[in-house]
mmCIF file of C-alpha atoms (C1' of nucleotides) in Angstrom:
data_model
loop_
_atom_site.group_PDB
_atom_site.id
_atom_site.type_symbol
_atom_site.label_atom_id
_atom_site.label_comp_id
_atom_site.label_asym_id
_atom_site.label_seq_id
_atom_site.Cartn_x
_atom_site.Cartn_y
_atom_site.Cartn_z
ATOM 1 C CA MET A 1 11.732 -28.267 -28.877
ATOM 2 C CA ASN A 2 11.858 -31.564 -30.768
ATOM 3 C CA ILE A 3 9.080 -33.967 -31.656
ATOM 4 C CA LYS A 4 10.383 -36.788 -29.508
ATOM 5 C CA PHE A 5 10.212 -34.523 -26.519
ATOM 6 C CA LEU A 6 6.710 -33.381 -27.337
ATOM 7 C CA PHE A 7 5.493 -36.986 -27.383
ATOM 8 C CA LYS A 8 7.112 -37.656 -24.065
ATOM 9 C CA LEU A 9 5.511 -34.572 -22.642
ATOM 10 C CA LEU A 10 2.103 -35.623 -23.887
ATOM 11 C CA ARG A 11 2.522 -39.144 -22.487
ATOM 12 C CA ASN A 12 3.120 -37.693 -19.056
ATOM 13 C CA LEU A 13 0.549 -34.966 -18.999
ATOM 14 C CA ASN A 14 -2.786 -35.557 -17.289
ATOM 15 C CA SER A 15 -5.897 -33.468 -17.488
ATOM 16 C CA LYS A 16 -8.841 -33.113 -15.178
ATOM 17 C CA THR A 17 -11.916 -30.958 -14.881
ATOM 18 C CA PHE A 18 -13.123 -29.704 -11.514
ATOM 19 C CA ASP A 19 -16.567 -28.355 -10.738
ATOM 20 C CA LYS A 20 -16.972 -24.941 -9.201
ATOM 21 C CA GLY A 21 -16.112 -24.998 -5.514
ATOM 22 C CA GLU A 22 -13.960 -28.117 -5.547
ATOM 23 C CA SER A 23 -10.570 -28.279 -3.841
ATOM 24 C CA ILE A 24 -7.648 -29.202 -6.066
ATOM 25 C CA ILE A 25 -5.143 -29.114 -3.218
ATOM 26 C CA LYS A 26 -6.067 -29.036 0.445
ATOM 27 C CA GLU A 27 -4.216 -27.416 3.292
ATOM 28 C CA GLY A 28 -1.887 -30.041 4.753
ATOM 29 C CA ASP A 29 -1.596 -32.008 1.495
ATOM 30 C CA LYS A 30 1.805 -32.936 0.175
ATOM 31 C CA THR A 31 0.871 -33.155 -3.492
ATOM 32 C CA ASN A 32 3.722 -32.543 -5.873
ATOM 33 C CA ASN A 33 1.833 -31.582 -8.994
ATOM 34 C CA VAL A 34 2.373 -28.652 -11.267
ATOM 35 C CA PHE A 35 -0.915 -27.424 -12.724
ATOM 36 C CA TYR A 36 -1.626 -25.439 -15.860
ATOM 37 C CA ILE A 37 -5.045 -23.829 -16.151
ATOM 38 C CA ARG A 38 -6.618 -24.486 -19.527
ATOM 39 C CA LYS A 39 -9.902 -22.870 -18.567
ATOM 40 C CA GLY A 40 -11.288 -21.624 -15.302
ATOM 41 C CA LEU A 41 -10.343 -19.867 -12.105
ATOM 42 C CA VAL A 42 -8.595 -20.966 -8.928
ATOM 43 C CA ARG A 43 -7.900 -19.256 -5.630
ATOM 44 C CA SER A 44 -5.484 -20.220 -2.884
ATOM 45 C CA PHE A 45 -6.384 -19.367 0.685
ATOM 46 C CA LEU A 46 -5.909 -20.273 4.303
ATOM 47 C CA ILE A 47 -7.945 -19.874 7.479
ATOM 48 C CA ASN A 48 -6.324 -17.516 9.957
ATOM 49 C CA ASP A 49 -6.388 -17.645 13.755
ATOM 50 C CA LYS A 50 -9.673 -15.728 13.801
ATOM 51 C CA GLY A 51 -11.310 -18.372 11.635
ATOM 52 C CA GLU A 52 -11.465 -16.115 8.585
ATOM 53 C CA GLU A 53 -10.610 -17.271 5.094
ATOM 54 C CA ILE A 54 -7.806 -15.132 3.676
ATOM 55 C CA THR A 55 -7.213 -15.381 -0.048
ATOM 56 C CA PHE A 56 -3.565 -15.452 -0.976
ATOM 57 C CA GLN A 57 -3.626 -15.614 -4.758
ATOM 58 C CA LEU A 58 -5.892 -15.931 -7.771
ATOM 59 C CA PHE A 59 -5.057 -17.920 -10.899
ATOM 60 C CA ALA A 60 -6.753 -17.812 -14.301
ATOM 61 C CA GLU A 61 -6.203 -19.209 -17.780
ATOM 62 C CA LYS A 62 -2.635 -19.868 -18.963
ATOM 63 C CA GLN A 63 -1.257 -19.621 -15.447
ATOM 64 C CA LEU A 64 0.765 -22.282 -13.687
ATOM 65 C CA PHE A 65 0.260 -23.021 -10.048
ATOM 66 C CA GLY A 66 1.337 -25.621 -7.564
ATOM 67 C CA ASN A 67 1.854 -26.389 -3.949
ATOM 68 C CA VAL A 68 5.077 -24.451 -3.464
ATOM 69 C CA HIS A 69 5.443 -25.490 0.149
ATOM 70 C CA THR A 70 5.801 -29.107 -0.889
ATOM 71 C CA ILE A 71 7.494 -28.650 -4.264
ATOM 72 C CA LEU A 72 10.173 -26.319 -2.987
ATOM 73 C CA PHE A 73 10.463 -27.081 0.704
ATOM 74 C CA ASP A 74 8.952 -30.558 1.127
ATOM 75 C CA GLU A 75 6.475 -29.260 3.668
ATOM 76 C CA PRO A 76 2.681 -29.682 3.729
ATOM 77 C CA SER A 77 0.732 -27.050 1.868
ATOM 78 C CA LYS A 78 -0.204 -23.984 3.865
ATOM 79 C CA PHE A 79 -2.933 -23.182 1.369
ATOM 80 C CA THR A 80 -6.059 -24.757 -0.022
ATOM 81 C CA PHE A 81 -6.514 -24.370 -3.782
ATOM 82 C CA GLU A 82 -10.167 -24.165 -4.720
ATOM 83 C CA THR A 83 -11.943 -23.572 -8.013
ATOM 84 C CA LEU A 84 -14.141 -20.503 -8.344
ATOM 85 C CA GLU A 85 -15.489 -21.681 -11.671
ATOM 86 C CA LYS A 86 -15.618 -25.007 -13.475
ATOM 87 C CA THR A 87 -11.944 -25.472 -14.228
ATOM 88 C CA LYS A 88 -9.934 -27.656 -16.581
ATOM 89 C CA VAL A 89 -6.277 -28.206 -15.733
ATOM 90 C CA TYR A 90 -3.329 -30.056 -17.204
ATOM 91 C CA PHE A 91 -0.915 -31.378 -14.658
ATOM 92 C CA THR A 92 2.056 -33.591 -14.012
ATOM 93 C CA ASP A 93 4.041 -34.321 -10.925
ATOM 94 C CA VAL A 94 7.208 -32.381 -10.355
ATOM 95 C CA LYS A 95 9.421 -35.446 -10.625
ATOM 96 C CA THR A 96 8.245 -36.083 -14.157
ATOM 97 C CA PHE A 97 8.637 -32.409 -14.785
ATOM 98 C CA GLN A 98 12.239 -32.640 -13.604
ATOM 99 C CA ASP A 99 12.949 -35.925 -15.415
ATOM 100 C CA LEU A 100 11.824 -34.273 -18.596
ATOM 101 C CA SER A 101 14.146 -31.413 -17.753
ATOM 102 C CA SER A 102 17.264 -33.526 -17.421
ATOM 103 C CA ASP A 103 16.431 -35.426 -20.632
ATOM 104 C CA ASN A 104 15.896 -32.355 -22.650
ATOM 105 C CA LEU A 105 17.848 -29.149 -22.606
ATOM 106 C CA ASP A 106 15.066 -27.164 -24.180
ATOM 107 C CA PHE A 107 12.760 -28.277 -21.481
ATOM 108 C CA GLN A 108 15.362 -27.545 -18.868
ATOM 109 C CA LYS A 109 15.285 -23.986 -20.000
ATOM 110 C CA MET A 110 11.536 -24.099 -19.938
ATOM 111 C CA ASP A 111 11.644 -25.562 -16.484
ATOM 112 C CA SER A 112 13.332 -22.577 -14.998
ATOM 113 C CA ARG A 113 11.741 -20.276 -17.513
ATOM 114 C CA ILE A 114 8.179 -21.352 -17.276
ATOM 115 C CA PHE A 115 7.735 -22.693 -13.788
ATOM 116 C CA GLY A 116 10.444 -20.814 -11.949
ATOM 117 C CA ARG A 117 10.204 -17.715 -14.037
ATOM 118 C CA GLN A 118 6.515 -17.197 -14.038
ATOM 119 C CA ILE A 119 6.235 -17.750 -10.319
ATOM 120 C CA LEU A 120 9.263 -15.628 -9.497
ATOM 121 C CA LYS A 121 8.181 -12.839 -11.775
ATOM 122 C CA GLN A 122 4.768 -12.691 -10.183
ATOM 123 C CA ALA A 123 6.294 -12.843 -6.727
ATOM 124 C CA PHE A 124 8.677 -9.976 -7.383
ATOM 125 C CA GLN A 125 6.045 -7.837 -9.031
ATOM 126 C CA ARG A 126 3.857 -8.378 -6.041
ATOM 127 C CA ILE A 127 6.534 -7.451 -3.515
ATOM 128 C CA ASP A 128 7.260 -4.393 -5.636
ATOM 129 C CA SER A 129 3.649 -3.352 -5.386
ATOM 130 C CA PHE A 130 3.711 -3.618 -1.590
ATOM 131 C CA VAL A 131 6.972 -1.735 -1.207
ATOM 132 C CA PHE A 132 6.502 1.019 -3.761
ATOM 133 C CA LEU A 133 2.754 1.560 -4.017
ATOM 134 C CA SER A 134 -0.043 2.753 -1.745
ATOM 135 C CA PRO A 135 -3.078 0.474 -1.456
ATOM 136 C CA GLU A 136 -4.939 2.690 -3.902
ATOM 137 C CA LYS A 137 -2.171 2.558 -6.499
ATOM 138 C CA ARG A 138 -1.772 -1.137 -5.833
ATOM 139 C CA TYR A 139 -5.401 -1.701 -6.719
ATOM 140 C CA GLN A 140 -5.063 0.282 -9.926
ATOM 141 C CA GLN A 141 -1.969 -1.701 -10.824
ATOM 142 C CA TYR A 142 -3.856 -4.917 -10.214
ATOM 143 C CA LEU A 143 -6.635 -3.730 -12.494
ATOM 144 C CA LYS A 144 -4.074 -3.178 -15.233
ATOM 145 C CA ASP A 145 -2.276 -6.478 -14.712
ATOM 146 C CA TYR A 146 -5.406 -8.600 -14.395
ATOM 147 C CA PRO A 147 -8.165 -6.606 -16.096
ATOM 148 C CA ASN A 148 -10.600 -9.488 -16.370
ATOM 149 C CA MET A 149 -10.156 -10.761 -12.826
ATOM 150 C CA ILE A 150 -12.263 -7.997 -11.333
ATOM 151 C CA ASN A 151 -15.331 -9.186 -13.231
ATOM 152 C CA ARG A 152 -14.981 -12.825 -12.300
ATOM 153 C CA VAL A 153 -14.065 -12.661 -8.628
ATOM 154 C CA PRO A 154 -15.728 -11.169 -5.522
ATOM 155 C CA ASP A 155 -14.034 -7.985 -4.380
ATOM 156 C CA LYS A 156 -13.301 -9.422 -0.970
ATOM 157 C CA TYR A 157 -10.836 -11.866 -2.516
ATOM 158 C CA ILE A 158 -9.094 -9.065 -4.377
ATOM 159 C CA ALA A 159 -8.914 -7.094 -1.138
ATOM 160 C CA ASN A 160 -7.113 -9.971 0.589
ATOM 161 C CA VAL A 161 -4.662 -10.296 -2.278
ATOM 162 C CA LEU A 162 -3.918 -6.576 -1.972
ATOM 163 C CA GLY A 163 -3.422 -6.871 1.785
ATOM 164 C CA ILE A 164 -6.373 -4.655 2.753
ATOM 165 C CA THR A 165 -9.897 -5.182 4.074
ATOM 166 C CA PRO A 166 -12.942 -5.429 1.791
ATOM 167 C CA VAL A 167 -14.379 -2.301 3.397
ATOM 168 C CA SER A 168 -11.250 -0.367 2.596
ATOM 169 C CA LEU A 169 -11.263 -1.596 -0.994
ATOM 170 C CA SER A 170 -14.826 -0.415 -1.365
ATOM 171 C CA ARG A 171 -13.800 3.057 -0.189
ATOM 172 C CA ILE A 172 -10.870 3.065 -2.583
ATOM 173 C CA ARG A 173 -13.206 2.256 -5.445
ATOM 174 C CA GLN A 174 -15.473 5.118 -4.425
ATOM 175 C CA ARG A 175 -12.532 7.503 -4.169
ATOM 176 C CA ILE A 176 -11.258 6.559 -7.613
ATOM 177 C CA SER A 177 -14.632 6.966 -9.261
ATOM 178 C CA LYS A 178 -14.916 10.477 -7.787
ATOM 179 C CA LYS A 179 -11.471 11.415 -9.044
ATOM 180 C CA LYS A 180 -12.443 10.559 -12.601
ATOM 181 C CA TYR A 181 -13.940 14.057 -13.051
ATOM 182 C CA MET B 1 28.939 -33.725 -4.089
ATOM 183 C CA ASN B 2 32.145 -35.209 -5.576
ATOM 184 C CA ILE B 3 35.696 -33.911 -5.525
ATOM 185 C CA LYS B 4 35.915 -33.373 -9.261
ATOM 186 C CA PHE B 5 32.943 -31.107 -9.032
ATOM 187 C CA LEU B 6 34.353 -29.190 -6.118
ATOM 188 C CA PHE B 7 37.499 -28.419 -8.084
ATOM 189 C CA LYS B 8 35.472 -27.246 -11.023
ATOM 190 C CA LEU B 9 33.428 -25.043 -8.759
ATOM 191 C CA LEU B 10 36.542 -23.533 -7.240
ATOM 192 C CA ARG B 11 38.074 -22.873 -10.655
ATOM 193 C CA ASN B 12 35.031 -20.867 -11.641
ATOM 194 C CA LEU B 13 34.417 -18.992 -8.468
ATOM 195 C CA ASN B 14 35.687 -15.433 -8.110
ATOM 196 C CA SER B 15 35.931 -13.369 -5.010
ATOM 197 C CA LYS B 16 36.054 -9.653 -4.475
ATOM 198 C CA THR B 17 35.985 -7.245 -1.572
ATOM 199 C CA PHE B 18 34.088 -3.977 -1.763
ATOM 200 C CA ASP B 19 34.520 -0.989 0.496
ATOM 201 C CA LYS B 20 31.588 0.447 2.353
ATOM 202 C CA GLY B 21 29.363 2.461 0.053
ATOM 203 C CA GLU B 22 30.453 0.875 -3.225
ATOM 204 C CA SER B 23 27.974 -0.283 -5.864
ATOM 205 C CA ILE B 24 28.210 -3.943 -6.847
ATOM 206 C CA ILE B 25 25.452 -3.666 -9.442
ATOM 207 C CA LYS B 26 24.076 -0.416 -10.759
ATOM 208 C CA GLU B 27 20.570 0.335 -11.939
ATOM 209 C CA GLY B 28 20.495 -0.316 -15.687
ATOM 210 C CA ASP B 29 23.307 -2.871 -15.613
ATOM 211 C CA LYS B 30 22.866 -6.218 -17.274
ATOM 212 C CA THR B 31 25.302 -8.169 -15.123
ATOM 213 C CA ASN B 32 24.577 -11.863 -14.888
ATOM 214 C CA ASN B 33 26.430 -12.737 -11.719
ATOM 215 C CA VAL B 34 25.216 -14.678 -8.749
ATOM 216 C CA PHE B 35 26.766 -13.377 -5.535
ATOM 217 C CA TYR B 36 27.274 -15.082 -2.209
ATOM 218 C CA ILE B 37 28.067 -12.853 0.771
ATOM 219 C CA ARG B 38 31.001 -14.162 2.758
ATOM 220 C CA LYS B 39 31.094 -11.150 5.051
ATOM 221 C CA GLY B 40 29.326 -7.835 4.971
ATOM 222 C CA LEU B 41 26.029 -6.201 4.164
ATOM 223 C CA VAL B 42 24.320 -5.174 0.925
ATOM 224 C CA ARG B 43 21.159 -3.293 0.140
ATOM 225 C CA SER B 44 19.228 -3.051 -3.110
ATOM 226 C CA PHE B 45 17.346 0.137 -3.827
ATOM 227 C CA LEU B 46 15.946 2.372 -6.522
ATOM 228 C CA ILE B 47 15.170 6.057 -6.830
ATOM 229 C CA ASN B 48 11.466 6.738 -7.192
ATOM 230 C CA ASP B 49 9.720 9.490 -9.146
ATOM 231 C CA LYS B 50 10.055 11.861 -6.180
ATOM 232 C CA GLY B 51 13.817 11.418 -6.173
ATOM 233 C CA GLU B 52 13.823 9.395 -2.967
ATOM 234 C CA GLU B 53 15.900 6.278 -2.475
ATOM 235 C CA ILE B 54 13.641 3.360 -1.610
ATOM 236 C CA THR B 55 15.341 0.277 -0.225
ATOM 237 C CA PHE B 56 13.952 -2.948 -1.609
ATOM 238 C CA GLN B 57 15.961 -5.594 0.203
ATOM 239 C CA LEU B 58 18.832 -6.167 2.609
ATOM 240 C CA PHE B 59 21.337 -9.013 2.344
ATOM 241 C CA ALA B 60 23.800 -10.236 4.966
ATOM 242 C CA GLU B 61 26.225 -13.122 5.437
ATOM 243 C CA LYS B 62 25.419 -16.476 3.810
ATOM 244 C CA GLN B 63 22.819 -14.943 1.547
ATOM 245 C CA LEU B 64 22.766 -15.151 -2.222
ATOM 246 C CA PHE B 65 21.753 -12.221 -4.325
ATOM 247 C CA GLY B 66 21.788 -11.264 -7.941
ATOM 248 C CA ASN B 67 20.285 -9.076 -10.559
ATOM 249 C CA VAL B 68 17.023 -10.943 -11.001
ATOM 250 C CA HIS B 69 15.781 -8.673 -13.726
ATOM 251 C CA THR B 70 18.649 -9.719 -15.953
ATOM 252 C CA ILE B 71 19.116 -13.291 -14.767
ATOM 253 C CA LEU B 72 15.479 -14.223 -15.074
ATOM 254 C CA PHE B 73 14.057 -11.831 -17.614
ATOM 255 C CA ASP B 74 17.046 -10.517 -19.557
ATOM 256 C CA GLU B 75 16.152 -6.944 -18.691
ATOM 257 C CA PRO B 76 18.379 -4.237 -17.164
ATOM 258 C CA SER B 77 18.465 -4.152 -13.394
ATOM 259 C CA LYS B 78 15.811 -2.026 -11.753
ATOM 260 C CA PHE B 79 17.895 -1.864 -8.598
ATOM 261 C CA THR B 80 21.299 -0.690 -7.482
ATOM 262 C CA PHE B 81 23.122 -3.028 -5.098
ATOM 263 C CA GLU B 82 25.314 -1.125 -2.687
ATOM 264 C CA THR B 83 27.421 -2.221 0.259
ATOM 265 C CA LEU B 84 26.577 -0.862 3.697
ATOM 266 C CA GLU B 85 29.759 -2.308 5.177
ATOM 267 C CA LYS B 86 33.025 -3.548 3.782
ATOM 268 C CA THR B 87 31.838 -6.673 2.017
ATOM 269 C CA LYS B 88 33.472 -9.790 0.647
ATOM 270 C CA VAL B 89 31.571 -11.770 -1.952
ATOM 271 C CA TYR B 90 32.078 -14.914 -3.985
ATOM 272 C CA PHE B 91 30.508 -14.823 -7.393
ATOM 273 C CA THR B 92 30.201 -16.493 -10.735
ATOM 274 C CA ASP B 93 28.147 -15.697 -13.781
ATOM 275 C CA VAL B 94 24.883 -17.499 -14.202
ATOM 276 C CA LYS B 95 26.012 -19.327 -17.340
ATOM 277 C CA THR B 96 28.826 -20.993 -15.430
ATOM 278 C CA PHE B 97 26.362 -21.647 -12.672
ATOM 279 C CA GLN B 98 24.082 -23.362 -15.181
ATOM 280 C CA ASP B 99 26.920 -25.216 -16.956
ATOM 281 C CA LEU B 100 27.936 -26.620 -13.623
ATOM 282 C CA SER B 101 24.335 -27.621 -13.106
ATOM 283 C CA SER B 102 24.032 -29.651 -16.277
ATOM 284 C CA ASP B 103 27.361 -31.380 -15.610
ATOM 285 C CA ASN B 104 26.479 -32.364 -12.119
ATOM 286 C CA LEU B 105 23.198 -33.661 -10.833
ATOM 287 C CA ASP B 106 23.990 -32.749 -7.270
ATOM 288 C CA PHE B 107 24.632 -29.249 -8.316
ATOM 289 C CA GLN B 108 21.508 -29.223 -10.400
ATOM 290 C CA LYS B 109 19.582 -29.890 -7.259
ATOM 291 C CA MET B 110 21.550 -27.180 -5.553
ATOM 292 C CA ASP B 111 20.829 -24.843 -8.406
ATOM 293 C CA SER B 112 17.120 -24.932 -7.871
ATOM 294 C CA ARG B 113 17.559 -25.540 -4.171
ATOM 295 C CA ILE B 114 20.036 -22.877 -3.333
ATOM 296 C CA PHE B 115 19.510 -20.132 -5.822
ATOM 297 C CA GLY B 116 15.892 -20.686 -6.770
ATOM 298 C CA ARG B 117 14.859 -21.952 -3.405
ATOM 299 C CA GLN B 118 16.390 -19.336 -1.229
ATOM 300 C CA ILE B 119 15.090 -16.522 -3.358
ATOM 301 C CA LEU B 120 11.640 -18.021 -3.750
ATOM 302 C CA LYS B 121 11.346 -18.840 -0.082
ATOM 303 C CA GLN B 122 12.230 -15.307 0.896
ATOM 304 C CA ALA B 123 9.856 -13.913 -1.694
ATOM 305 C CA PHE B 124 6.939 -15.996 -0.488
ATOM 306 C CA GLN B 125 7.593 -15.280 3.146
ATOM 307 C CA ARG B 126 7.641 -11.638 2.338
ATOM 308 C CA ILE B 127 4.372 -11.682 0.421
ATOM 309 C CA ASP B 128 2.891 -13.659 3.298
ATOM 310 C CA SER B 129 3.906 -10.930 5.684
ATOM 311 C CA PHE B 130 2.207 -8.275 3.566
ATOM 312 C CA VAL B 131 -0.997 -10.241 3.118
ATOM 313 C CA PHE B 132 -1.424 -11.685 6.589
ATOM 314 C CA LEU B 133 0.258 -9.234 8.939
ATOM 315 C CA SER B 134 -0.245 -5.632 10.033
ATOM 316 C CA PRO B 135 2.793 -3.335 9.762
ATOM 317 C CA GLU B 136 3.405 -3.749 13.482
ATOM 318 C CA LYS B 137 3.332 -7.564 13.323
ATOM 319 C CA ARG B 138 5.378 -7.414 10.150
ATOM 320 C CA TYR B 139 8.095 -5.515 11.977
ATOM 321 C CA GLN B 140 8.104 -8.019 14.834
ATOM 322 C CA GLN B 141 8.323 -10.848 12.340
ATOM 323 C CA TYR B 142 11.265 -9.159 10.661
ATOM 324 C CA LEU B 143 12.989 -8.817 14.032
ATOM 325 C CA LYS B 144 12.611 -12.557 14.530
ATOM 326 C CA ASP B 145 13.744 -13.496 11.027
ATOM 327 C CA TYR B 146 16.707 -11.110 10.897
ATOM 328 C CA PRO B 147 17.578 -10.353 14.527
ATOM 329 C CA ASN B 148 21.000 -8.896 13.814
ATOM 330 C CA MET B 149 19.895 -6.708 10.911
ATOM 331 C CA ILE B 150 18.336 -4.116 13.174
ATOM 332 C CA ASN B 151 21.694 -3.350 14.777
ATOM 333 C CA ARG B 152 23.595 -2.986 11.541
ATOM 334 C CA VAL B 153 21.191 -1.014 9.375
ATOM 335 C CA PRO B 154 19.480 2.387 9.691
ATOM 336 C CA ASP B 155 15.807 2.072 10.560
ATOM 337 C CA LYS B 156 14.764 3.975 7.473
ATOM 338 C CA TYR B 157 15.966 1.114 5.302
ATOM 339 C CA ILE B 158 14.020 -1.387 7.374
ATOM 340 C CA ALA B 159 10.949 0.831 7.068
ATOM 341 C CA ASN B 160 11.196 0.749 3.273
ATOM 342 C CA VAL B 161 11.550 -3.018 3.265
ATOM 343 C CA LEU B 162 8.403 -3.269 5.395
ATOM 344 C CA GLY B 163 6.520 -0.926 3.077
ATOM 345 C CA ILE B 164 6.021 1.864 5.625
ATOM 346 C CA THR B 165 7.567 5.283 6.317
ATOM 347 C CA PRO B 166 10.435 5.761 8.767
ATOM 348 C CA VAL B 167 8.211 7.980 10.905
ATOM 349 C CA SER B 168 5.637 5.247 11.136
ATOM 350 C CA LEU B 169 8.264 2.676 12.069
ATOM 351 C CA SER B 170 9.457 4.931 14.857
ATOM 352 C CA ARG B 171 5.920 5.086 16.237
ATOM 353 C CA ILE B 172 5.568 1.324 15.990
ATOM 354 C CA ARG B 173 8.748 0.907 17.998
ATOM 355 C CA GLN B 174 7.428 3.258 20.650
ATOM 356 C CA ARG B 175 4.098 1.428 20.764
ATOM 357 C CA ILE B 176 5.794 -1.939 21.172
ATOM 358 C CA SER B 177 8.072 -0.748 23.960
ATOM 359 C CA LYS B 178 5.043 0.573 25.874
ATOM 360 C CA LYS B 179 3.202 -2.732 25.471
ATOM 361 C CA LYS B 180 6.039 -4.613 27.087
ATOM 362 C CA TYR B 181 4.563 -3.890 30.568
ATOM 363 C "C1'" DT C 1 -42.559 -17.813 -3.475
ATOM 364 C "C1'" DA C 2 -40.452 -17.030 0.782
ATOM 365 C "C1'" DA C 3 -36.562 -17.411 3.574
ATOM 366 C "C1'" DA C 4 -31.693 -17.600 4.041
ATOM 367 C "C1'" DC C 5 -27.318 -16.327 2.495
ATOM 368 C "C1'" DT C 6 -23.613 -13.737 0.320
ATOM 369 C "C1'" DC C 7 -21.546 -9.669 -0.819
ATOM 370 C "C1'" DA C 8 -20.750 -4.594 -1.665
ATOM 371 C "C1'" DT C 9 -21.748 -0.348 0.218
ATOM 372 C "C1'" DT C 10 -22.217 3.035 3.725
ATOM 373 C "C1'" DA C 11 -21.895 5.027 8.351
ATOM 374 C "C1'" DA C 12 -19.592 5.970 12.691
ATOM 375 C "C1'" DC C 13 -15.823 5.701 15.541
ATOM 376 C "C1'" DA C 14 -11.144 4.395 16.907
ATOM 377 C "C1'" DA C 15 -6.576 3.377 15.509
ATOM 378 C "C1'" DA C 16 -2.920 3.836 12.544
ATOM 379 C "C1'" DA C 17 -0.352 5.836 8.762
ATOM 380 C "C1'" DG C 18 1.278 9.663 5.665
ATOM 381 C "C1'" DA C 19 3.246 14.318 5.314
ATOM 382 C "C1'" DT C 20 5.772 18.001 7.087
ATOM 383 C "C1'" DA C 21 8.524 20.259 10.270
ATOM 384 C "C1'" DA C 22 11.192 20.902 14.501
ATOM 385 C "C1'" DT C 23 14.373 18.921 17.695
ATOM 386 C "C1'" DA C 24 17.776 16.013 19.432
ATOM 387 C "C1'" DA C 25 21.263 12.595 19.205
ATOM 388 C "C1'" DA C 26 24.979 10.370 16.974
ATOM 389 C "C1'" DG C 27 28.639 10.074 13.385
ATOM 390 C "C1'" DG C 28 31.738 11.788 10.382
ATOM 391 C "C1'" DT C 29 34.687 15.553 8.442
ATOM 392 C "C1'" DT C 30 37.675 19.391 8.333
ATOM 393 C "C1'" DA D 1 37.080 21.007 19.018
ATOM 394 C "C1'" DA D 2 33.746 22.977 15.911
ATOM 395 C "C1'" DC D 3 30.995 22.043 12.057
ATOM 396 C "C1'" DC D 4 28.194 19.503 9.006
ATOM 397 C "C1'" DT D 5 25.441 15.558 7.934
ATOM 398 C "C1'" DT D 6 22.606 11.866 8.819
ATOM 399 C "C1'" DT D 7 19.160 9.668 11.368
ATOM 400 C "C1'" DA D 8 15.565 8.843 14.942
ATOM 401 C "C1'" DT D 9 12.190 10.865 17.569
ATOM 402 C "C1'" DT D 10 8.369 13.737 18.542
ATOM 403 C "C1'" DA D 11 4.562 16.902 17.460
ATOM 404 C "C1'" DT D 12 0.737 18.453 14.617
ATOM 405 C "C1'" DC D 13 -2.453 17.831 11.254
ATOM 406 C "C1'" DT D 14 -4.628 15.306 7.457
ATOM 407 C "C1'" DT D 15 -5.722 11.161 5.267
ATOM 408 C "C1'" DT D 16 -6.454 6.475 5.256
ATOM 409 C "C1'" DT D 17 -7.415 2.116 7.306
ATOM 410 C "C1'" DG D 18 -9.494 -1.173 10.623
ATOM 411 C "C1'" DT D 19 -13.569 -2.542 13.082
ATOM 412 C "C1'" DT D 20 -18.256 -3.178 13.736
ATOM 413 C "C1'" DA D 21 -22.756 -2.806 12.404
ATOM 414 C "C1'" DA D 22 -26.669 -1.680 9.435
ATOM 415 C "C1'" DT D 23 -28.642 -1.642 4.821
ATOM 416 C "C1'" DG D 24 -29.780 -3.229 0.446
ATOM 417 C "C1'" DA D 25 -29.070 -5.738 -3.872
ATOM 418 C "C1'" DG D 26 -28.534 -10.056 -5.794
ATOM 419 C "C1'" DT D 27 -28.363 -15.275 -5.373
ATOM 420 C "C1'" DT D 28 -29.223 -19.444 -3.720
ATOM 421 C "C1'" DT D 29 -31.932 -22.804 -1.196
ATOM 422 C "C1'" DA D 30 -35.802 -24.962 0.905
#
DNA sequence: TAAACTCATTAACAAAAGATAATAAAGGTT
DNA sequence: AACCTTTATTATCTTTTGTTAATGAGTTTA
């Protein structure tokens, strides 16, 4: 990655800090930004037909996130993205992201590598966990993959991400702790 | 999309027909091809620690597939891709795919749109279905999304894709047929 | 400080899923 | 046609999950 490119990147990168509980993207928005979390915690969720909030995904430091429904399919966001802690993000709109890509081959690789890759990798790992693992194993896998998440986030959010109810997650935790002997 | 580009695409595109039951990609392979199904049916699967084949995904006409583990992460394929019917595919290796992309802006859009998009869209829809839907609803959703699949593929493969056992899928089918009155 | 709220746990019951095995139906092979 | 194989269904039993509600710990708010 050359210096010229780095300057261009820096010229186009914005940063912003959100307080705990603020919405970065709201359901229905058509924002095109790609966000990088410098510090903090974000969850995406929607409200289902029963009026319940269902958490779809959790993002922490060094992770990229964005409104995939708009970025990839030009549709309004199905999810709201809300901070669970005071959160500092770097961001730029996807067009700039793509302009940088076509100017710079290194960045083009990064484009697919960082944005596409990271998101695809997470997506595939997650589908894997639903297809190949029981809820109990899936929880243990999640603990391994995101060991710090459990201490920063209410269990009910984790339960949603794993596709089970909070009550069931609580029972799984109990079962695991009994098995430890 | 201009004519020059079309010719270049055609020069680089291969086609091949596989008999029923042949493997297009084998677990452990590091093939870099992107495949487009002209006619036929393909399933990806792996063999778990109990020696059982678990089907991960099913692909039919007009769908793209490829060895994501190699293409995206430069790792050997976790899955075997096997035809369930006599299958004709067009394919080209990802490098050519990417060379074409950098030569041609239209194709660059297509690159992320067709390959990235289609795969990401499917991946997200699938995660959605695990997070927001019960197995029963998930099956009904699958029927809607892939209405012809059910007639071409053994139920046990569908069950794997939905993350449930074949026995459980059979019960779901029975339950649904009773509810129809 | 007291009241209100959020969240994890636990209980009780119903519903659904996993595991295993037996049976039946359908396809393919010799 | 007779045989073998594969697959879907059904039954039985066990385990797990969903649902609802009650409890209690911990936080937040007035």
